[in-house]
CSV table of C-alpha atoms and ligand atoms in Angstrom, one decimal:
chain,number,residue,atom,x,y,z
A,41,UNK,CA,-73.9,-139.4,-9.6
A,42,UNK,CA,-72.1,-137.4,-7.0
A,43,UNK,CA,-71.7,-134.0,-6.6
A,44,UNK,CA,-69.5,-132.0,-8.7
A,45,UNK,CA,-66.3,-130.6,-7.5
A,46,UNK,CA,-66.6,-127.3,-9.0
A,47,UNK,CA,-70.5,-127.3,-6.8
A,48,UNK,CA,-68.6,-128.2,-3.4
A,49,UNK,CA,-68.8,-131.7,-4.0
A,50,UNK,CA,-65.4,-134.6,-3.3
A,51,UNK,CA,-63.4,-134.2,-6.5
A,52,UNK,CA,-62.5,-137.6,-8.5
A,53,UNK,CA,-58.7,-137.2,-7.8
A,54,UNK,CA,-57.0,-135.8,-4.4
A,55,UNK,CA,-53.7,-134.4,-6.8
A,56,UNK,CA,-54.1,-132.6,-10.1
A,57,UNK,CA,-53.3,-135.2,-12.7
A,58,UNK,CA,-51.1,-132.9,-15.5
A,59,UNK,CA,-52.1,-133.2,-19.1
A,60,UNK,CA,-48.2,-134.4,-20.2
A,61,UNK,CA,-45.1,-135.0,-18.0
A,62,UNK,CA,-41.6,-136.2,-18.7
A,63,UNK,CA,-40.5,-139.5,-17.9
A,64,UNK,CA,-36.8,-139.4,-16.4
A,65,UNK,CA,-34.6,-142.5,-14.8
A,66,UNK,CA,-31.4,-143.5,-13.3
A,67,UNK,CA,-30.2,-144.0,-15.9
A,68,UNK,CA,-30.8,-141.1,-17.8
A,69,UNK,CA,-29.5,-139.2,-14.9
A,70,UNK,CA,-26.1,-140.9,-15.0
A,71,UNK,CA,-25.4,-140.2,-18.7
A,72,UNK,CA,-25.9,-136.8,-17.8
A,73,UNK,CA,-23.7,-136.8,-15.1
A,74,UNK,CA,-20.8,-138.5,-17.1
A,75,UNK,CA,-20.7,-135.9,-19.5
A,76,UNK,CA,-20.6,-133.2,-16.8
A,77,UNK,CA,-17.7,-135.1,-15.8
A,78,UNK,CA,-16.3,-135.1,-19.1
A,79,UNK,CA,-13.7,-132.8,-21.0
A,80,UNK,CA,-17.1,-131.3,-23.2
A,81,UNK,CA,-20.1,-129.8,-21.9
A,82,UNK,CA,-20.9,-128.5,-25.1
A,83,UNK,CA,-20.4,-129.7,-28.8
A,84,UNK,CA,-18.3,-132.8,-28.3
A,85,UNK,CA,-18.9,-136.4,-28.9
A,86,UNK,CA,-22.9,-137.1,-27.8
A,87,UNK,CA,-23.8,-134.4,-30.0
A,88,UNK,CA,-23.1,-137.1,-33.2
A,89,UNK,CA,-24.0,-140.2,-31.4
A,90,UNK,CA,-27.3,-138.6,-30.9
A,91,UNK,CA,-27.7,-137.3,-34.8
A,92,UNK,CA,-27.0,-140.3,-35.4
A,93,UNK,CA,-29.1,-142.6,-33.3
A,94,UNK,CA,-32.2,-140.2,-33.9
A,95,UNK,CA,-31.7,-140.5,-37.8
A,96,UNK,CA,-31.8,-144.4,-37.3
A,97,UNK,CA,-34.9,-144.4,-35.1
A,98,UNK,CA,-36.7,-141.6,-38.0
A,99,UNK,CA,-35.0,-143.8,-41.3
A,100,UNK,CA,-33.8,-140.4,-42.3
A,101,UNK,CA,-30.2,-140.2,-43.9
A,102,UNK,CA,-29.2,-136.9,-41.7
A,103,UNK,CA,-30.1,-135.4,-38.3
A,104,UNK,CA,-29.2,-131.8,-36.9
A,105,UNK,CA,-29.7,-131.3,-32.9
A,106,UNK,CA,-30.7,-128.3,-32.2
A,107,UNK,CA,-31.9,-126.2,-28.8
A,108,UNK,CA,-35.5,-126.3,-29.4
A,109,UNK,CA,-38.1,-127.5,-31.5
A,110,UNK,CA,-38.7,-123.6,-32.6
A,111,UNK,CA,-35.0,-123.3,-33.0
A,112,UNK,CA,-35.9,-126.6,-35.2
A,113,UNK,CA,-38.5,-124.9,-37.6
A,114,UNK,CA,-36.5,-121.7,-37.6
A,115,UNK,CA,-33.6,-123.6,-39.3
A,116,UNK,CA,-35.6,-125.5,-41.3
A,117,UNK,CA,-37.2,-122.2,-43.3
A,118,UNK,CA,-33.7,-120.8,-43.4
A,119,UNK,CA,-32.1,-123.9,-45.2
A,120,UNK,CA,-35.8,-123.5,-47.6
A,121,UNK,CA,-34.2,-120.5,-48.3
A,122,UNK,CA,-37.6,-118.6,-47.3
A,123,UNK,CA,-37.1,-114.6,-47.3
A,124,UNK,CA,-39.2,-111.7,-47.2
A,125,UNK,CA,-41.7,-111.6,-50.0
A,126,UNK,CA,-42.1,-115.3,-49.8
A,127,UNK,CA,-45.2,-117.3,-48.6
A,128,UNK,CA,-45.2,-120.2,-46.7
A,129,UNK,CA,-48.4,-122.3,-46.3
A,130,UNK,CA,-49.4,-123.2,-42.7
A,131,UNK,CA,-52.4,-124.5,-40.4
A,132,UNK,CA,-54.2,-122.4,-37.9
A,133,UNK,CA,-55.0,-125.1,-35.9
A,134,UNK,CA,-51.4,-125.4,-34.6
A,135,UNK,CA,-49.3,-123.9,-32.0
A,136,UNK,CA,-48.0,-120.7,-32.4
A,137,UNK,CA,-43.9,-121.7,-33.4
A,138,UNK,CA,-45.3,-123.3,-36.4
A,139,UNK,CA,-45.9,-120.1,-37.6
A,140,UNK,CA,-43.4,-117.7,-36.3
A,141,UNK,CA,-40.5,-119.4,-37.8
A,142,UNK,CA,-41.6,-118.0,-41.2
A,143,UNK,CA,-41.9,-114.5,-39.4
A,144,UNK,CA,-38.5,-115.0,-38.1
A,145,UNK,CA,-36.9,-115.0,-42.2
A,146,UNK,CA,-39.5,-112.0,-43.0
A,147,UNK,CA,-41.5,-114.8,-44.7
A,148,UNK,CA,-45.1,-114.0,-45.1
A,149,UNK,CA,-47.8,-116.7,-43.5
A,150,UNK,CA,-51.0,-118.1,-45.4
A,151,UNK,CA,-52.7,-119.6,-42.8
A,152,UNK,CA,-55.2,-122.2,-44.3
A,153,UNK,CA,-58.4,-124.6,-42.9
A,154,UNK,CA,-58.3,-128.2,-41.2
A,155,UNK,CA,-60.0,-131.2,-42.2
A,156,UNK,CA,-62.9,-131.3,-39.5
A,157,UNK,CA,-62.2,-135.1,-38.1
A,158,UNK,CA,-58.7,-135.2,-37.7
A,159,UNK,CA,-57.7,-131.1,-37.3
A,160,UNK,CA,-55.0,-132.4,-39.8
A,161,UNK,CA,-54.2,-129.5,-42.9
A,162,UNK,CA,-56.8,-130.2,-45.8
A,163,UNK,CA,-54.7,-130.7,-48.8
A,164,UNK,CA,-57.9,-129.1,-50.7
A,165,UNK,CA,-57.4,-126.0,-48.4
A,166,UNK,CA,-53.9,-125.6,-50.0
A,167,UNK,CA,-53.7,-126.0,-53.3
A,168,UNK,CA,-56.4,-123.4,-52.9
A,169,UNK,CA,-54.0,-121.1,-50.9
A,170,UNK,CA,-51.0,-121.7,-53.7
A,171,UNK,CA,-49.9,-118.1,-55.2
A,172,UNK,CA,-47.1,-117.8,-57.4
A,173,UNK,CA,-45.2,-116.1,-54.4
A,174,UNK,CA,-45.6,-119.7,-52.8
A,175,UNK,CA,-42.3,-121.2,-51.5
A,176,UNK,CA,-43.1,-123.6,-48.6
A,177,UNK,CA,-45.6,-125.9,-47.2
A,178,UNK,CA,-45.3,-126.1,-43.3
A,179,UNK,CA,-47.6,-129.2,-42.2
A,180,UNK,CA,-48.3,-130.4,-38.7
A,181,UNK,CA,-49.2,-133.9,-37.6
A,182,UNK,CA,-51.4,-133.0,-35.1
A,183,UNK,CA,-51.7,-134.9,-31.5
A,184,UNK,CA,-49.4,-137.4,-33.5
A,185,UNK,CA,-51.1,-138.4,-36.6
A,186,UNK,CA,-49.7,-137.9,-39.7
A,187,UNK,CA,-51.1,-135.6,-42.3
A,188,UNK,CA,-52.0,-135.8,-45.4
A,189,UNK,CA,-48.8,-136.6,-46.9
A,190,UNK,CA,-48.5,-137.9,-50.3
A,191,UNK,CA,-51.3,-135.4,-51.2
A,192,UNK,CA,-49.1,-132.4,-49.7
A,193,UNK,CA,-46.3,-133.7,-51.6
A,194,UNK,CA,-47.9,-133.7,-55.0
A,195,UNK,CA,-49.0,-130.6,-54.9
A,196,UNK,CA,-45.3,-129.3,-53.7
A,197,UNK,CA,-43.9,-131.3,-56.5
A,198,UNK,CA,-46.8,-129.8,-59.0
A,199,UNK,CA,-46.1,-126.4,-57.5
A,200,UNK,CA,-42.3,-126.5,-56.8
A,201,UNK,CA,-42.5,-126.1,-53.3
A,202,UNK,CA,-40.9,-127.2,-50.3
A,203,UNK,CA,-42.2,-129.2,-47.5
A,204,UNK,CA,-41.2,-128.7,-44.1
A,205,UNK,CA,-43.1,-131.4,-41.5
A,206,UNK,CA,-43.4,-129.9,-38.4
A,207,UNK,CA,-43.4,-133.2,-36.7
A,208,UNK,CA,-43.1,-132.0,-32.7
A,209,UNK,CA,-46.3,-134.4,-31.7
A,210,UNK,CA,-45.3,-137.3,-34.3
A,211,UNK,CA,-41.6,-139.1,-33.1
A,212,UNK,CA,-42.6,-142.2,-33.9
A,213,UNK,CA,-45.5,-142.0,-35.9
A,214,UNK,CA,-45.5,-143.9,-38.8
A,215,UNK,CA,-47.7,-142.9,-42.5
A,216,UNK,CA,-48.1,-146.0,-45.0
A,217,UNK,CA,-46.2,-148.1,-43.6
A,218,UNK,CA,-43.2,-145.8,-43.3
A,219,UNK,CA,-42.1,-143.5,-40.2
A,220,UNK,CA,-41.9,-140.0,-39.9
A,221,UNK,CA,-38.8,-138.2,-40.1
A,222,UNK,CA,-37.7,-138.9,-44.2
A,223,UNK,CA,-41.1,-138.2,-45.8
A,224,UNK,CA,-40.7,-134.3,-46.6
A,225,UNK,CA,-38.0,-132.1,-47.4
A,226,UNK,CA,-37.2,-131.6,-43.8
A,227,UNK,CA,-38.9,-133.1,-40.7
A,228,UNK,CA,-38.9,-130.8,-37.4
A,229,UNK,CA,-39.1,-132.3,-33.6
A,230,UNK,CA,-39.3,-131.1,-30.5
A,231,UNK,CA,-37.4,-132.4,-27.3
A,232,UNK,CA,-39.4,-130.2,-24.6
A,233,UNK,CA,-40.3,-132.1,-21.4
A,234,UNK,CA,-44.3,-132.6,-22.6
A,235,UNK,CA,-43.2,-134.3,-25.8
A,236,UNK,CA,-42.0,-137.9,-26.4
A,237,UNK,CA,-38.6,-137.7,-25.1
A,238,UNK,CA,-36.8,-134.5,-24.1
A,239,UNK,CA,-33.4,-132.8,-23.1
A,240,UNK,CA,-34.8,-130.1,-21.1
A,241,UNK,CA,-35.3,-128.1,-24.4
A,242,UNK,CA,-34.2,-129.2,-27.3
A,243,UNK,CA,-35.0,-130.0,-30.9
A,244,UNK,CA,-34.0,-132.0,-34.1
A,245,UNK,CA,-34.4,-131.9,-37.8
A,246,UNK,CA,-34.4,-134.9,-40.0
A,247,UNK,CA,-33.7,-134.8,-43.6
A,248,UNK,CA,-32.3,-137.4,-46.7
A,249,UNK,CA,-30.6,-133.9,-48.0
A,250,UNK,CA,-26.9,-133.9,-47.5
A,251,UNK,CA,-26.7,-129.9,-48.5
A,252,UNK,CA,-30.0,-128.9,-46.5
A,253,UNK,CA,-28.4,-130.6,-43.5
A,254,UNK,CA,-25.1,-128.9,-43.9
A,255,UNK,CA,-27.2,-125.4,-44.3
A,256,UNK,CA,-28.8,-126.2,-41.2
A,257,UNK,CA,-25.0,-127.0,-39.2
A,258,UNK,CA,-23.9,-123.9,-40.2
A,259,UNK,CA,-26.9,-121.6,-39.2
A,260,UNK,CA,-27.3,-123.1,-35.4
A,261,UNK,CA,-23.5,-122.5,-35.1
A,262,UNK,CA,-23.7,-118.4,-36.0
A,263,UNK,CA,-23.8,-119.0,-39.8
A,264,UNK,CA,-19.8,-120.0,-39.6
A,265,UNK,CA,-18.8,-122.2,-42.2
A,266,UNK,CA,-16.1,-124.6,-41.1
A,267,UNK,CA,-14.8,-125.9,-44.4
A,268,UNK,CA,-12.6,-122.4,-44.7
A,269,UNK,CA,-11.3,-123.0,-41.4
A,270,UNK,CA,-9.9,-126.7,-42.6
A,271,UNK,CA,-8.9,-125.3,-45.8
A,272,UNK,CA,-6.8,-122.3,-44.3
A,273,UNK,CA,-4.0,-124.9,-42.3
A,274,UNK,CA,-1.7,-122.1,-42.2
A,275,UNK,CA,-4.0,-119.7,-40.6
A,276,UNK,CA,-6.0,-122.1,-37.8
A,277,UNK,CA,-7.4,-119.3,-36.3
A,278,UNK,CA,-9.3,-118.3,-39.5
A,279,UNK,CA,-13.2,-119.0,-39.8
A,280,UNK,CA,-15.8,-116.7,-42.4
A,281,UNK,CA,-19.5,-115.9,-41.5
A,282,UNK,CA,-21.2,-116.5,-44.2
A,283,UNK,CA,-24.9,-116.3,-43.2
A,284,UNK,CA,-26.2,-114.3,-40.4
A,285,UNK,CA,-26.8,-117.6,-38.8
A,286,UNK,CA,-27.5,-117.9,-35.0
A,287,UNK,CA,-26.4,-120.2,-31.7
A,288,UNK,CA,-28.8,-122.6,-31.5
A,289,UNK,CA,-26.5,-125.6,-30.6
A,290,UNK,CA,-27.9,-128.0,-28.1
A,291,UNK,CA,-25.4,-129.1,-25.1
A,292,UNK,CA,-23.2,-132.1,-25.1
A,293,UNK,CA,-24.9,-133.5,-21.6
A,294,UNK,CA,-28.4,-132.7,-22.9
A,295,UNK,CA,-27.5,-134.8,-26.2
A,296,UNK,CA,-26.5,-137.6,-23.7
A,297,UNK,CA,-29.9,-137.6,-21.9
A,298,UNK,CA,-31.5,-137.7,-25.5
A,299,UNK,CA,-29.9,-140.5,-26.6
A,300,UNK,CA,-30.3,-142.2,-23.3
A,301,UNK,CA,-34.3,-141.4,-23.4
A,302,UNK,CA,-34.4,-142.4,-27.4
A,303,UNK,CA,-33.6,-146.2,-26.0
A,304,UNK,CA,-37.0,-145.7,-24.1
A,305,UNK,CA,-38.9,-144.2,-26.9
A,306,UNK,CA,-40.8,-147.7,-28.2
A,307,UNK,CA,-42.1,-148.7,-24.6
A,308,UNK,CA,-43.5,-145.0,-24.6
A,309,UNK,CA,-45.8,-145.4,-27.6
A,310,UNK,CA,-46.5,-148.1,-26.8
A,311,UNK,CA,-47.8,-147.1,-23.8
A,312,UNK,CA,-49.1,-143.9,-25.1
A,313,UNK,CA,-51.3,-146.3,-27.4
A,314,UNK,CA,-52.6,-148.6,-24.8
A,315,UNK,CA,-53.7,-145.4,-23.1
A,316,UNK,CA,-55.2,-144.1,-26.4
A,317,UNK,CA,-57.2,-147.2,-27.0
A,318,UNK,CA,-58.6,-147.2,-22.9
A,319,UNK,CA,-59.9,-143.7,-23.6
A,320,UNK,CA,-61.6,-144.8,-26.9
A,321,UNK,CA,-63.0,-147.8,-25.4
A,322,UNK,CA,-64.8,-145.3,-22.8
A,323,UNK,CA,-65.8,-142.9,-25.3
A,324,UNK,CA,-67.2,-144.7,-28.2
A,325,UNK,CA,-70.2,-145.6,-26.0
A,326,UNK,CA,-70.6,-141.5,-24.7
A,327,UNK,CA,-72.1,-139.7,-27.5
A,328,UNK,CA,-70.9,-136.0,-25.9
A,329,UNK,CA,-67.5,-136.5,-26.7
A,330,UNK,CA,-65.9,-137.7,-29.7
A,331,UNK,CA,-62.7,-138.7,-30.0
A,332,UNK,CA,-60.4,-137.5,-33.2
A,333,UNK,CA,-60.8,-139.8,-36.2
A,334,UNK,CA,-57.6,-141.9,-36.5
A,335,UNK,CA,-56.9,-143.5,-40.2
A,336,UNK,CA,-56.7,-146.8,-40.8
A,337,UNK,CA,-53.3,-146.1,-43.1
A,338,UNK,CA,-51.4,-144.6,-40.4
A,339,UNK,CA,-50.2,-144.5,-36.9
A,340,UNK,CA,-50.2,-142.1,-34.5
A,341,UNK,CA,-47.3,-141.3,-31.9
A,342,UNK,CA,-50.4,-140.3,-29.7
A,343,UNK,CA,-48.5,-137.4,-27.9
A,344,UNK,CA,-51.7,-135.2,-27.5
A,345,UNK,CA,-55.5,-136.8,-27.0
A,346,UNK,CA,-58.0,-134.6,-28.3
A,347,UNK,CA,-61.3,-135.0,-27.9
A,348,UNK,CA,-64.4,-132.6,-29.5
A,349,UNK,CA,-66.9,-132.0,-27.5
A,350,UNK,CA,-70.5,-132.5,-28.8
A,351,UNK,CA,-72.1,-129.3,-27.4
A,352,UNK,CA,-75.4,-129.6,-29.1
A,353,UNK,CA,-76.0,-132.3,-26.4
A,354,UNK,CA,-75.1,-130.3,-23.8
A,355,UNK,CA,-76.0,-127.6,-21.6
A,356,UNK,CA,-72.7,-125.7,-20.9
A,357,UNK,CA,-70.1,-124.6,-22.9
A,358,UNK,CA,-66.3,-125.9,-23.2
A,359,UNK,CA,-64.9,-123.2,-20.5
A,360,UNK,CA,-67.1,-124.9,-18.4
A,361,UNK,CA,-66.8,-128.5,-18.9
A,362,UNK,CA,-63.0,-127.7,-18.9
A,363,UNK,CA,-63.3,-125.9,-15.6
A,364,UNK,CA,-65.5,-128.4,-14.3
A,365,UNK,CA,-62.7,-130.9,-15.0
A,366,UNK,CA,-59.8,-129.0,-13.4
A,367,UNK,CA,-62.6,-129.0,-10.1
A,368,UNK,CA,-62.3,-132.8,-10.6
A,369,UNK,CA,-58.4,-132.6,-10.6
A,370,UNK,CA,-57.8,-133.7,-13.8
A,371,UNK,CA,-55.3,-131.6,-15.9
A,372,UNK,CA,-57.2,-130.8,-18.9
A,373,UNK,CA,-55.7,-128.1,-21.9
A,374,UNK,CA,-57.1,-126.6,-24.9
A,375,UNK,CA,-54.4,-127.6,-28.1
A,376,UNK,CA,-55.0,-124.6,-29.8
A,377,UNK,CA,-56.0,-121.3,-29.8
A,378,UNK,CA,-56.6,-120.5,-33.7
A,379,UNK,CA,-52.7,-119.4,-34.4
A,380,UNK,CA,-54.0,-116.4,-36.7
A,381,UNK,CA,-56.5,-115.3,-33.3
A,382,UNK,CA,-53.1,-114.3,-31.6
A,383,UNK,CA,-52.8,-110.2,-31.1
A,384,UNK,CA,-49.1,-110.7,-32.9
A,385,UNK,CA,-51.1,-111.9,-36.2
A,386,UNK,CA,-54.4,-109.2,-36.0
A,387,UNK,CA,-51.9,-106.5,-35.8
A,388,UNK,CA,-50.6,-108.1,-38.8
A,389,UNK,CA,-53.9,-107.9,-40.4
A,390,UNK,CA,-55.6,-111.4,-40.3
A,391,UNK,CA,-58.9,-111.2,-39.9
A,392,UNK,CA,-61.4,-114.1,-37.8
A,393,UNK,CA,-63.8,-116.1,-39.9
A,394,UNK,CA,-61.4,-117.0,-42.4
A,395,UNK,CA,-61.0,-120.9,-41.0
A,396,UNK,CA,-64.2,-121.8,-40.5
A,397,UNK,CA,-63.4,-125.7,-39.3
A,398,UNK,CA,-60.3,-124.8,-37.1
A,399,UNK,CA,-62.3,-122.1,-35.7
A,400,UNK,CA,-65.7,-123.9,-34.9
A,401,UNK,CA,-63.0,-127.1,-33.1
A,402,UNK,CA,-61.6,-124.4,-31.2
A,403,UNK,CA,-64.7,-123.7,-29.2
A,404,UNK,CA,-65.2,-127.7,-28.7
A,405,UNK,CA,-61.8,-129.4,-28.2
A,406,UNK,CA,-60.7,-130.6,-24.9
A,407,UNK,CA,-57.2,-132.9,-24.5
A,408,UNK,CA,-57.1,-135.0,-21.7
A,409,UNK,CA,-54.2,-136.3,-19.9
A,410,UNK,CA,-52.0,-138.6,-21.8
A,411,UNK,CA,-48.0,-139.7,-20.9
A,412,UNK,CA,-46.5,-142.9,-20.1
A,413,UNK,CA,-46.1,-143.1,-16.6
A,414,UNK,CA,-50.0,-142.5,-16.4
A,415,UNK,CA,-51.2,-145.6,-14.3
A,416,UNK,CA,-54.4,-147.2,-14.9
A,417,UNK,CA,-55.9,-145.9,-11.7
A,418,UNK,CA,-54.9,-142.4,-13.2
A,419,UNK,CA,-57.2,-142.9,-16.7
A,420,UNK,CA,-59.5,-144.6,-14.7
A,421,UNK,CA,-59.9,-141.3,-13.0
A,422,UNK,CA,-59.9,-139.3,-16.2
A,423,UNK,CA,-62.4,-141.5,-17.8
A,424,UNK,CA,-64.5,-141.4,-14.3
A,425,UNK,CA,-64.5,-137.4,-14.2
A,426,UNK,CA,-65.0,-137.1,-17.8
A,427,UNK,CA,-68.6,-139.5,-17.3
A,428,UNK,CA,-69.4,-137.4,-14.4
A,429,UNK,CA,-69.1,-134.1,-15.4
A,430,UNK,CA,-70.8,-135.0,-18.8
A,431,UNK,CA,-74.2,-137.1,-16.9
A,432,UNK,CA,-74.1,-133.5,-14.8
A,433,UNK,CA,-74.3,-131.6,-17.6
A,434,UNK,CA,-76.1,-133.8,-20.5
A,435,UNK,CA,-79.2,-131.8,-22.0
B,65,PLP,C1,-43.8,-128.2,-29.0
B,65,PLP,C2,-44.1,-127.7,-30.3
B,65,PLP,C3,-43.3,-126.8,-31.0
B,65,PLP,C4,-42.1,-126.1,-30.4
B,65,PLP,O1,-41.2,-126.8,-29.7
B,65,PLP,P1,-40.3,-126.2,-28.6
B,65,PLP,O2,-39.3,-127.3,-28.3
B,65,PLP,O3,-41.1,-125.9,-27.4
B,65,PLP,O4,-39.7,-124.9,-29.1
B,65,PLP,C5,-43.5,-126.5,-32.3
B,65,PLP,N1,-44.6,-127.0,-32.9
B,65,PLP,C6,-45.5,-127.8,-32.3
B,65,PLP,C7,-46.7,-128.3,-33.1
B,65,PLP,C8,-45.3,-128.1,-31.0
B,65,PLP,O5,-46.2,-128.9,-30.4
């Protein structure tokens, strides 16, 4: 084997090969540029065309563009009607927004364990967790692969609870048969440039609740209701805050390029998957890495690869094989950092120890490169560096 990098040896790559990276074309470009031509650069016509094309593409009956996938959750909690005093359920093996978008209401967060093969929320962990202050369940579908969720949605329907998907690595996914966007209360998304398709920023919410949907127009457009405004025709001028809402409305040109990239979205997984299954193939036969268990009754949108490093077979640490890799030129990131490790929730008064199976991945998951225009010479590379660095290291 050659030398490492990270010893002075010829890295795999010449260019750093990024972990995620939008995919943007002509014609996207021109859609935006029409609209910036247009009479409305923000809320006009592409804002419904897109709600309405993204609700097709989920199978959900409404969907609410909003200006990020935080702005997403955020709006999500406030039309669950979360306030202070109230406890929401949610993994710590997430990233951080997942979270804060209870803080944002006053909400209080009860962060709970992961199943150890998937990193998916273990319905066991919260039923445990269920208090009668309970209001919400926030689940993730981490890297893309659906969670648990018929068993998170008996246990809201035992427990009177809402369940808010936060589905930001899982456009496209599909659970039973069925695709993600109608199977919980509310379904969040995220349209940031790492994700499956993006407007810059930008986020939506999926729902088969007319009056959760109409919550959620009002509160990214200041809390106003409109329905005063039509029913006042003497007085046009005349609108009433009703909520203290805020402006989270995404732009008429950015819901342009989103509808423009949704036409793209099926040629994406699709490539996403082909990538998935190369990376595998590579890693079923090399024992120091392990690849997330995917189930057999679902499909994943495969916006994240994740991989847990074996460590007892080897003789560094994850800092090292990750920093090892980097040497090599190949983008690898850490998806996450225990949510409840972060200073914001210690000063809060969480305490480490407490999720024993997100905690113990943290120290051994690695995610490796993974977006469409990925060429096969580029996971060659990242299957390559990954061999290397592990025969240089291998106990
Ligand atoms: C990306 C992401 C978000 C936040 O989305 P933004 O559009 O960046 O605000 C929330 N939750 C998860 C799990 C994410 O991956």
């Amino acid at each position: 084997m050659p030398n490492l990098a990270i010893k002075g040896g010829r890295p795999v790559r010449g260019e750093l090969l990024p972990y995620g990276r939008q995919m943007v074309d002509d014609g996207d470009i021109d859609a935006v540029v029409e609209v910036l031509r247009s009479e409305w650069l923000t809320t006009g016509p592409n804002i419904e065309n897109f709600e309405n094309a993204f609700a097709q593409r989920v199978g959900a009956k409404y969907a609410v563009a909003v200006s990020s996938g935080t702005a997403a959750l955020h709006s999500a909690i406030f039309a669950a009607g979360i306030k202070p005093g109230d406890e929401v359920v949610v993994p710590a093996m997430t990233f951080a927004a997942s979270a804060n978008c209870v803080r944002y209401q006053g909400g209080t967060v009860v962060f709970v364990d992961v199943n150890p093969h998937t990193l998916n929320i273990d319905p066991a962990c919260v039923e445990a967790a269920i208090t009668s202050r309970t209001r919400a369940i926030i689940t993730v579908d981490y890297t893309g692969q659906p969670s648990d969720l018929d068993e998170i949605n008996t246990i809201a329907e035992q427990n009177n609870l809402m369940v808010i998907e936060d589905g930001s690595h899982a456009l496209g996914a599909s659970y039973r048969g069925r695709t993600v966007g109608y199977l919980t209360d509310m379904t969040t998304f995220s349209l940031h440039p790492v994700k499956h398709i993006t407007t810059g920023e930008g986020g939506v919410i999926s729902t088969d609740d007319p009056e959760l949907a109409n919550s959620m127009m009002i509160f990214r457009n200041h809390g106003i209701t409109s329905e005063h405004r039509q029913r006042e025709t003497g007085r046009s001028w005349f609108y009433e805050m009703e909520h203290l809402g805020y402006n989270y409305r995404l732009t008429d040109f950015q819901c342009a390029l989103g509808n423009s990239q949704l036409k793209k979205l099926d040629s994406n997984l699709a490539r996403r998957q082909k990538i998935a299954a190369m990376y595998q193939n590579a890693f079923n036969v090399l024992r120091e890495v392990e690849p997330l268990n995917m189930l057999p009754d679902r499909m994943s949108a495969w916006h994240l690869f994740v991989v847990q490093l074996n460590l007892e077979l080897l003789s560094v640490n994850r800092t090292q094989i990750y920093q090892a890799l980097r040497a090599e030129n190949i983008g690898v990131n850490v998806h996450y950092i225990p949510v409840p490790w972060h200073p914001y929730y210690r000063k809060l008064g969480y305490k480490k120890g407490q999720w024993p199976i997100a905690e113990a991945a943290y120290e051994r998951i690695l995610t490796l490169p993974m977006f469409p225009s990925m060429s096969d010479e580029d996971i060659d590379d990242v299957i390559l560096a990954v061999e290397k660095v592990v025969d240089a290291y291998r106990n």
